[in-house]
Tab-separated table of C-alpha atoms in Angstrom:
chain	number	residue	atom	x	y	z
A	1	ILE	CA	-0.032	0.041	0.086
A	2	ASP	CA	1.232	3.587	-0.933
A	3	ASP	CA	2.478	5.547	1.928
A	4	ARG	CA	-0.116	8.238	1.203
A	5	VAL	CA	-2.775	5.832	1.467
A	6	LYS	CA	-1.633	4.257	4.604
A	7	ASP	CA	-1.475	7.827	6.147
A	8	TYR	CA	-5.259	8.212	4.913
A	9	ILE	CA	-6.151	4.961	6.877
A	10	VAL	CA	-4.460	6.271	9.967
A	11	ASP	CA	-6.184	9.721	9.447
A	12	VAL	CA	-9.685	7.816	9.179
A	13	VAL	CA	-9.315	5.746	12.355
A	14	TRP	CA	-7.507	8.585	14.310
A	15	ALA	CA	-10.578	10.762	13.180
A	16	THR	CA	-12.893	8.475	15.133
A	17	ARG	CA	-10.924	9.326	18.157
A	18	GLU	CA	-9.798	12.936	17.885
A	19	PRO	CA	-12.245	14.399	15.371
A	20	ALA	CA	-11.501	17.925	16.295
A	21	THR	CA	-7.877	17.572	15.199
A	22	TYR	CA	-9.452	17.272	11.422
A	23	LYS	CA	-12.014	19.820	12.103
A	24	LEU	CA	-14.998	17.447	11.989
A	25	LYS	CA	-17.929	18.694	13.972
A	26	LEU	CA	-18.592	15.539	16.025
A	27	ASP	CA	-18.054	17.089	19.124
A	28	GLY	CA	-20.111	14.713	21.835
A	29	LEU	CA	-21.039	12.051	19.563
A	30	ILE	CA	-18.413	9.783	19.924
A	31	ARG	CA	-18.035	7.900	23.350
A	32	TYR	CA	-15.201	5.502	22.051
A	33	GLY	CA	-13.573	5.601	18.904
A	34	ALA	CA	-11.786	2.696	16.891
A	35	SER	CA	-8.497	1.391	18.301
A	36	PRO	CA	-5.066	1.586	16.722
A	37	ARG	CA	-5.670	-2.003	15.451
A	38	ALA	CA	-8.446	-0.870	13.392
A	39	THR	CA	-5.829	0.238	10.987
A	40	ILE	CA	-4.463	-2.957	10.423
A	41	PHE	CA	-8.130	-4.492	9.494
A	42	LEU	CA	-9.101	-1.411	7.331
A	43	ALA	CA	-5.721	-2.102	5.673
A	44	LEU	CA	-6.501	-5.889	5.070
A	45	ALA	CA	-10.059	-5.015	3.997
A	46	ALA	CA	-9.024	-2.680	1.403
A	47	ARG	CA	-6.447	-5.053	-0.042
A	48	ALA	CA	-9.277	-7.642	-0.212
A	49	HIS	CA	-11.304	-5.077	-1.695
A	50	ALA	CA	-8.692	-4.087	-4.617
A	51	PHE	CA	-8.138	-8.040	-5.145
A	52	LEU	CA	-11.743	-8.553	-5.864
A	53	ASN	CA	-11.916	-5.644	-8.070
A	54	GLY	CA	-9.100	-7.078	-10.233
A	55	ARG	CA	-6.448	-4.776	-8.800
A	56	GLY	CA	-2.852	-5.156	-7.137
A	57	TYR	CA	-3.024	-1.814	-5.078
A	58	VAL	CA	-5.262	0.070	-2.937
A	59	THR	CA	-7.050	3.263	-3.761
A	60	PRO	CA	-8.676	5.731	-1.379
A	61	GLN	CA	-12.138	4.485	-2.985
A	62	ASP	CA	-11.185	0.914	-1.829
A	63	ILE	CA	-10.933	2.294	1.660
A	64	LYS	CA	-14.135	4.518	1.655
A	65	SER	CA	-16.127	1.479	0.127
A	66	ILE	CA	-15.514	-0.938	2.843
A	67	GLY	CA	-14.677	1.558	5.783
A	68	ALA	CA	-18.111	1.600	7.277
A	69	ASP	CA	-18.014	-2.228	7.412
A	70	VAL	CA	-14.869	-2.160	9.289
A	71	LEU	CA	-15.257	0.464	11.686
A	72	ARG	CA	-19.384	0.569	12.073
A	73	HIS	CA	-18.818	-1.924	15.291
A	74	ARG	CA	-15.410	-0.091	16.471
A	75	VAL	CA	-17.085	3.259	16.891
A	76	ILE	CA	-19.455	3.545	19.981
A	77	VAL	CA	-21.735	6.670	19.880
A	78	SER	CA	-22.702	8.827	22.781
A	79	TYR	CA	-25.971	9.139	24.520
A	80	GLU	CA	-26.316	12.318	22.533
A	81	ALA	CA	-25.953	10.509	19.471
A	82	GLU	CA	-28.269	8.043	20.346
A	83	ALA	CA	-30.819	10.732	21.274
A	84	GLU	CA	-30.447	12.374	17.894
A	85	SER	CA	-30.801	8.906	15.889
A	86	ILE	CA	-26.997	9.193	14.726
A	87	THR	CA	-25.501	5.878	14.213
A	88	SER	CA	-21.753	4.709	14.366
A	89	GLU	CA	-22.293	4.417	10.239
A	90	LYS	CA	-23.485	7.975	10.018
A	91	ILE	CA	-20.446	9.128	11.665
A	92	VAL	CA	-17.979	7.011	9.769
A	93	GLU	CA	-19.600	8.645	6.536
A	94	GLN	CA	-19.084	11.924	8.013
A	95	ILE	CA	-15.520	11.272	8.688
A	96	PHE	CA	-14.873	10.235	5.189
A	97	ALA	CA	-17.026	13.059	3.964
A	98	GLY	CA	-14.686	15.514	5.763
A	99	LEU	CA	-11.138	14.315	5.441
A	100	PRO	CA	-9.177	14.975	2.325
A	101	VAL	CA	-8.352	12.370	0.024
A	102	PRO	CA	-4.799	11.611	-1.184
C-alpha cells in the first residue's frame, strides 16, 4: 500500500478518536473511537477489496467502500448521538466526507 494511502487509513481511524484534529464537527457524538488495531484491519480489508476488483493496489476509494463495514462496530456513539438517532455508520460517513483524499 502506498504511503499516502496508509496515512489516509491512519487519519480515518484517528478521526474516530480525535475528530476536532481534522476540524470535524462531531463533538460529543463519539463515546469511544476505533482502536489503533482498526488501521490494520482497514488496510487488510482494503487490500481484499482491491483484489476482488482485479487490482494489485489499494486506492482511497477501496478504503471508503469498506470503511463503514470495518469501523461500524468499532465506533461507539454517545448518549447524545443516540438521542438524535445518529448511528456509528453515519459518523463514519461524516468522517470520510470531511477528510481530504490523497
